[in-house]
PDB file of C-alpha atoms in Angstrom:
ATOM      1  CA  MET A 145      42.696 -10.083 -15.840  1.00 42.00           C
ATOM      2  CA  LYS A 146      42.750  -6.976 -14.074  1.00 46.00           C
ATOM      3  CA  LEU A 147      39.204  -4.956 -14.270  1.00 42.00           C
ATOM      4  CA  PRO A 148      39.552  -1.091 -13.311  1.00 44.00           C
ATOM      5  CA  LEU A 149      37.868  -0.789  -9.738  1.00 42.00           C
ATOM      6  CA  LEU A 150      36.615   2.878  -9.942  1.00 41.00           C
ATOM      7  CA  PRO A 151      34.278   2.416 -13.247  1.00 41.00           C
ATOM      8  CA  LEU A 152      32.927  -0.997 -11.867  1.00 41.00           C
ATOM      9  CA  LEU A 153      32.327   0.882  -8.507  1.00 39.00           C
ATOM     10  CA  LEU A 154      30.636   3.636 -10.091  1.00 41.00           C
ATOM     11  CA  ALA A 155      28.416   1.235 -12.153  1.00 45.00           C
ATOM     12  CA  LEU A 156      27.258  -0.803  -9.076  1.00 43.00           C
ATOM     13  CA  LEU A 157      26.681   2.406  -7.271  1.00 45.00           C
ATOM     14  CA  SER A 158      24.428   4.194 -10.298  1.00 47.00           C
ATOM     15  CA  ALA A 159      22.638   0.799 -10.498  1.00 48.00           C
ATOM     16  CA  ALA A 160      21.745   0.821  -6.914  1.00 49.00           C
ATOM     17  CA  HIS A 161      20.528   4.197  -6.833  1.00 50.00           C
ATOM     18  CA  ALA A 162      18.646   3.772  -9.809  1.00 54.00           C
ATOM     19  CA  ALA A 163      16.859   0.869  -8.519  1.00 62.00           C
ATOM     20  CA  GLU A 164      15.464   2.718  -5.422  1.00 71.00           C
ATOM     21  CA  PRO A 165      12.124   3.637  -4.988  1.00 71.00           C
ATOM     22  CA  PRO A 166      10.989   7.373  -4.383  1.00 79.00           C
ATOM     23  CA  ASN A 167      10.487   8.524  -0.713  1.00 87.00           C
ATOM     24  CA  LEU A 168       7.115   9.323   0.413  1.00 89.00           C
ATOM     25  CA  GLU A 169       7.001  12.942   1.499  1.00 92.00           C
ATOM     26  CA  LEU A 170       4.271  13.675   4.046  1.00 95.00           C
ATOM     27  CA  LYS A 171       3.055  17.272   3.745  1.00 97.00           C
ATOM     28  CA  GLN A 172       1.406  19.716   6.383  1.00 97.00           C
ATOM     29  CA  GLY A 173      -2.479  18.661   6.362  1.00 97.00           C
ATOM     30  CA  ASP A 174      -2.011  15.529   4.427  1.00 97.00           C
ATOM     31  CA  HIS A 175      -5.205  13.174   4.101  1.00 98.00           C
ATOM     32  CA  ILE A 176      -3.718   9.748   4.360  1.00 97.00           C
ATOM     33  CA  CYS A 177      -6.268   6.847   3.164  1.00 97.00           C
ATOM     34  CA  PHE A 178      -5.499   2.961   3.653  1.00 95.00           C
ATOM     35  CA  ILE A 179      -7.334   0.734   1.101  1.00 95.00           C
ATOM     36  CA  GLY A 180      -7.037  -2.913   0.495  1.00 91.00           C
ATOM     37  CA  ASN A 181      -7.416  -6.211   2.441  1.00 90.00           C
ATOM     38  CA  SER A 182      -7.397  -7.534   6.116  1.00 85.00           C
ATOM     39  CA  LEU A 183      -3.825  -6.300   6.755  1.00 86.00           C
ATOM     40  CA  ALA A 184      -5.246  -2.715   6.711  1.00 84.00           C
ATOM     41  CA  ALA A 185      -8.289  -3.323   7.691  1.00 84.00           C
ATOM     42  CA  GLY A 186      -6.952  -4.987  11.100  1.00 82.00           C
ATOM     43  CA  MET A 187      -5.291  -1.483  11.612  1.00 80.00           C
ATOM     44  CA  SER A 188      -8.559  -0.040  12.558  1.00 77.00           C
ATOM     45  CA  GLN A 189      -9.093  -2.633  15.344  1.00 77.00           C
ATOM     46  CA  PRO A 190      -8.615  -1.514  19.307  1.00 75.00           C
ATOM     47  CA  GLY A 191      -4.765  -2.534  19.798  1.00 74.00           C
ATOM     48  CA  HIS A 192      -3.711  -3.042  16.406  1.00 70.00           C
ATOM     49  CA  ASN A 193      -3.541   0.720  15.547  1.00 71.00           C
ATOM     50  CA  HIS A 194       0.029   1.168  16.355  1.00 81.00           C
ATOM     51  CA  PHE A 195       0.756   2.530  12.436  1.00 85.00           C
ATOM     52  CA  GLU A 196      -1.470   5.341  12.742  1.00 87.00           C
ATOM     53  CA  ALA A 197      -0.486   6.142  15.960  1.00 87.00           C
ATOM     54  CA  LEU A 198       3.240   5.982  14.883  1.00 88.00           C
ATOM     55  CA  LEU A 199       2.672   8.502  11.905  1.00 91.00           C
ATOM     56  CA  TYR A 200       0.902  10.792  14.300  1.00 92.00           C
ATOM     57  CA  GLN A 201       4.121  10.359  16.585  1.00 93.00           C
ATOM     58  CA  ARG A 202       6.486  10.666  13.822  1.00 94.00           C
ATOM     59  CA  PHE A 203       4.802  13.786  12.387  1.00 95.00           C
ATOM     60  CA  PRO A 204       3.294  15.634  15.307  1.00 95.00           C
ATOM     61  CA  THR A 205       3.353  18.975  13.473  1.00 97.00           C
ATOM     62  CA  LEU A 206       1.841  17.904  10.224  1.00 97.00           C
ATOM     63  CA  ASN A 207      -1.484  17.718  11.544  1.00 96.00           C
ATOM     64  CA  LEU A 208      -2.152  14.675   9.286  1.00 97.00           C
ATOM     65  CA  VAL A 209      -5.675  13.016   8.891  1.00 96.00           C
ATOM     66  CA  VAL A 210      -5.828   9.256   8.520  1.00 95.00           C
ATOM     67  CA  ARG A 211      -8.691   7.273   7.137  1.00 94.00           C
ATOM     68  CA  ASN A 212      -8.866   3.435   7.018  1.00 92.00           C
ATOM     69  CA  LEU A 213     -11.325   2.669   4.102  1.00 93.00           C
ATOM     70  CA  ALA A 214     -10.108  -1.067   3.828  1.00 90.00           C
ATOM     71  CA  TRP A 215     -12.064  -4.181   4.296  1.00 90.00           C
ATOM     72  CA  PRO A 216     -11.305  -7.706   4.562  1.00 89.00           C
ATOM     73  CA  ALA A 217     -11.350  -9.744   1.224  1.00 87.00           C
ATOM     74  CA  ASP A 218     -10.796  -6.581  -0.756  1.00 89.00           C
ATOM     75  CA  GLU A 219      -8.636  -6.958  -4.052  1.00 89.00           C
ATOM     76  CA  VAL A 220      -7.723  -4.637  -6.827  1.00 92.00           C
ATOM     77  CA  VAL A 221     -10.851  -5.296  -8.731  1.00 90.00           C
ATOM     78  CA  LEU A 222     -12.929  -6.906  -6.112  1.00 89.00           C
ATOM     79  CA  ARG A 223     -14.561  -4.783  -3.400  1.00 87.00           C
ATOM     80  CA  PRO A 224     -17.747  -6.451  -2.408  1.00 84.00           C
ATOM     81  CA  ARG A 225     -20.182  -3.810  -0.625  1.00 85.00           C
ATOM     82  CA  ALA A 226     -23.785  -3.537  -0.172  1.00 84.00           C
ATOM     83  CA  LEU A 227     -26.090  -1.913  -3.017  1.00 86.00           C
ATOM     84  CA  GLY A 228     -25.424   1.822  -2.997  1.00 87.00           C
ATOM     85  CA  PHE A 229     -22.588   1.854  -0.918  1.00 91.00           C
ATOM     86  CA  GLY A 230     -20.459   3.888  -3.415  1.00 88.00           C
ATOM     87  CA  ASP A 231     -17.212   2.979  -5.397  1.00 92.00           C
ATOM     88  CA  PRO A 232     -13.867   3.479  -4.236  1.00 93.00           C
ATOM     89  CA  ASP A 233     -13.404   6.808  -5.847  1.00 95.00           C
ATOM     90  CA  GLU A 234     -16.344   8.443  -4.084  1.00 96.00           C
ATOM     91  CA  HIS A 235     -14.826   7.528  -0.851  1.00 96.00           C
ATOM     92  CA  LEU A 236     -11.305   8.680  -1.350  1.00 97.00           C
ATOM     93  CA  THR A 237     -12.895  11.928  -2.796  1.00 97.00           C
ATOM     94  CA  PHE A 238     -15.212  12.330   0.441  1.00 97.00           C
ATOM     95  CA  SER A 239     -11.784  11.451   2.613  1.00 97.00           C
ATOM     96  CA  LYS A 240      -9.893  14.210   0.576  1.00 98.00           C
ATOM     97  CA  ALA A 241      -7.009  11.745   0.020  1.00 98.00           C
ATOM     98  CA  ASP A 242      -3.403  13.246  -0.780  1.00 98.00           C
ATOM     99  CA  VAL A 243      -1.902   9.757  -0.157  1.00 97.00           C
ATOM    100  CA  VAL A 244      -3.280   6.496  -0.621  1.00 97.00           C
ATOM    101  CA  MET A 245      -1.655   3.581   0.977  1.00 95.00           C
ATOM    102  CA  ALA A 246      -2.881   0.506  -0.933  1.00 95.00           C
ATOM    103  CA  PHE A 247      -2.559  -3.048   0.720  1.00 93.00           C
ATOM    104  CA  PHE A 248      -3.125  -5.360  -2.103  1.00 92.00           C
ATOM    105  CA  GLY A 249      -1.890  -8.874  -3.395  1.00 90.00           C
ATOM    106  CA  PHE A 250      -2.511 -11.231  -0.396  1.00 86.00           C
ATOM    107  CA  ASN A 251      -5.979 -12.393  -1.422  1.00 86.00           C
ATOM    108  CA  GLU A 252      -5.070 -12.459  -4.998  1.00 89.00           C
ATOM    109  CA  SER A 253      -2.423 -14.673  -4.276  1.00 86.00           C
ATOM    110  CA  PHE A 254      -4.684 -17.476  -3.492  1.00 83.00           C
ATOM    111  CA  LYS A 255      -5.119 -17.673  -7.194  1.00 87.00           C
ATOM    112  CA  GLY A 256      -1.759 -19.289  -7.596  1.00 87.00           C
ATOM    113  CA  PRO A 257       0.926 -18.826 -10.226  1.00 89.00           C
ATOM    114  CA  ALA A 258      -2.220 -18.349 -12.928  1.00 92.00           C
ATOM    115  CA  GLY A 259      -3.130 -15.261 -11.318  1.00 91.00           C
ATOM    116  CA  VAL A 260      -0.003 -13.250 -11.038  1.00 91.00           C
ATOM    117  CA  GLU A 261      -0.147 -11.737 -14.530  1.00 94.00           C
ATOM    118  CA  PRO A 262      -3.883 -10.595 -14.155  1.00 94.00           C
ATOM    119  CA  PHE A 263      -2.928  -9.241 -10.632  1.00 92.00           C
ATOM    120  CA  LYS A 264      -0.067  -7.332 -12.223  1.00 94.00           C
ATOM    121  CA  ALA A 265      -2.143  -5.999 -15.000  1.00 96.00           C
ATOM    122  CA  ASP A 266      -4.905  -5.103 -12.410  1.00 95.00           C
ATOM    123  CA  LEU A 267      -2.449  -3.247 -10.347  1.00 95.00           C
ATOM    124  CA  ASP A 268      -1.080  -1.321 -12.974  1.00 96.00           C
ATOM    125  CA  ALA A 269      -4.444  -0.040 -14.165  1.00 96.00           C
ATOM    126  CA  TRP A 270      -5.420   0.874 -10.656  1.00 96.00           C
ATOM    127  CA  VAL A 271      -2.257   2.866 -10.327  1.00 97.00           C
ATOM    128  CA  GLN A 272      -2.517   4.510 -13.606  1.00 97.00           C
ATOM    129  CA  HIS A 273      -6.097   5.450 -13.033  1.00 97.00           C
ATOM    130  CA  THR A 274      -5.551   6.506  -9.282  1.00 97.00           C
ATOM    131  CA  LEU A 275      -2.693   8.864 -10.509  1.00 97.00           C
ATOM    132  CA  LYS A 276      -5.139  10.484 -12.897  1.00 98.00           C
ATOM    133  CA  GLN A 277      -7.391  11.479  -9.936  1.00 98.00           C
ATOM    134  CA  ASN A 278      -7.733  14.819  -8.159  1.00 98.00           C
ATOM    135  CA  TYR A 279      -9.655  13.460  -4.490  1.00 98.00           C
ATOM    136  CA  SER A 280      -8.135  16.306  -2.568  1.00 97.00           C
ATOM    137  CA  GLY A 281      -8.868  18.978  -4.929  1.00 97.00           C
ATOM    138  CA  LYS A 282      -4.722  19.637  -4.642  1.00 97.00           C
ATOM    139  CA  GLY A 283      -3.837  17.228  -7.546  1.00 97.00           C
ATOM    140  CA  ALA A 284      -2.907  13.691  -8.038  1.00 97.00           C
ATOM    141  CA  PRO A 285      -2.733  11.686  -4.815  1.00 98.00           C
ATOM    142  CA  ARG A 286       0.509  10.150  -3.662  1.00 97.00           C
ATOM    143  CA  VAL A 287       0.293   6.223  -3.982  1.00 96.00           C
ATOM    144  CA  VAL A 288       1.983   3.831  -1.599  1.00 94.00           C
ATOM    145  CA  LEU A 289       2.011   0.193  -2.325  1.00 94.00           C
ATOM    146  CA  VAL A 290       2.286  -2.089   0.590  1.00 91.00           C
ATOM    147  CA  SER A 291       3.009  -5.738   0.027  1.00 88.00           C
ATOM    148  CA  PRO A 292       1.441  -8.443   2.057  1.00 85.00           C
ATOM    149  CA  ILE A 293       3.453  -9.590   4.898  1.00 80.00           C
ATOM    150  CA  ALA A 294       5.522 -12.493   4.873  1.00 76.00           C
ATOM    151  CA  ALA A 295       4.496 -15.861   6.596  1.00 67.00           C
ATOM    152  CA  GLU A 296       6.472 -17.114   9.728  1.00 65.00           C
ATOM    153  CA  ALA A 297       6.780 -20.766   9.994  1.00 64.00           C
ATOM    154  CA  LYS A 298       5.501 -21.509  13.448  1.00 63.00           C
ATOM    155  CA  PRO A 299       4.247 -25.283  13.182  1.00 63.00           C
ATOM    156  CA  LEU A 300       1.654 -25.022  16.085  1.00 62.00           C
ATOM    157  CA  LEU A 301       0.120 -21.924  14.761  1.00 58.00           C
ATOM    158  CA  LEU A 302       0.494 -21.874  11.321  1.00 53.00           C
ATOM    159  CA  PRO A 303       1.323 -25.186   9.816  1.00 53.00           C
ATOM    160  CA  ALA A 304       0.983 -24.188   5.940  1.00 59.00           C
ATOM    161  CA  ALA A 305       3.217 -21.090   6.462  1.00 54.00           C
ATOM    162  CA  ASP A 306       5.644 -22.656   3.802  1.00 55.00           C
ATOM    163  CA  LYS A 307       3.102 -23.100   1.289  1.00 59.00           C
ATOM    164  CA  THR A 308       1.567 -19.166   2.002  1.00 56.00           C
ATOM    165  CA  GLU A 309       5.329 -17.858   1.778  1.00 54.00           C
ATOM    166  CA  VAL A 310       5.275 -19.630  -2.139  1.00 58.00           C
ATOM    167  CA  ARG A 311       2.031 -17.429  -2.968  1.00 54.00           C
TER     168      ARG A 311
END
């Protein structure tokens, strides 16, 4: 059986194009806020702030403002803070967030397979809520979801990396 190559190729290309996520466009004066778990929180530590530096290096004329609002242990629906600290929306408004980069999923992964569907529902609800906000006064923020990093098998350093990867 001979398949017509052109229609098949066009179908594959259009399917691949449809699956591409939208690109993040940074604009002049954007305020970028990191929220989420230890991956983002660690970016504020001396010697580990390369991502923010790379943003400034890559976009030197945009006058970006970067705020790291992440804390270790943060989850989509669990953000332990002292009484009176304020909720996430208050801090994103104070920071005038145009772009919210959310680092969630790793802490939630410790709930195992049973935690996957609740995590998806919580994340979807958070995204829908966030897209209805106007933290900067310029309209809804652009949201970037950053997945947890993969664990690398290093027997001397991370003996349980294979189990971590399953999560």
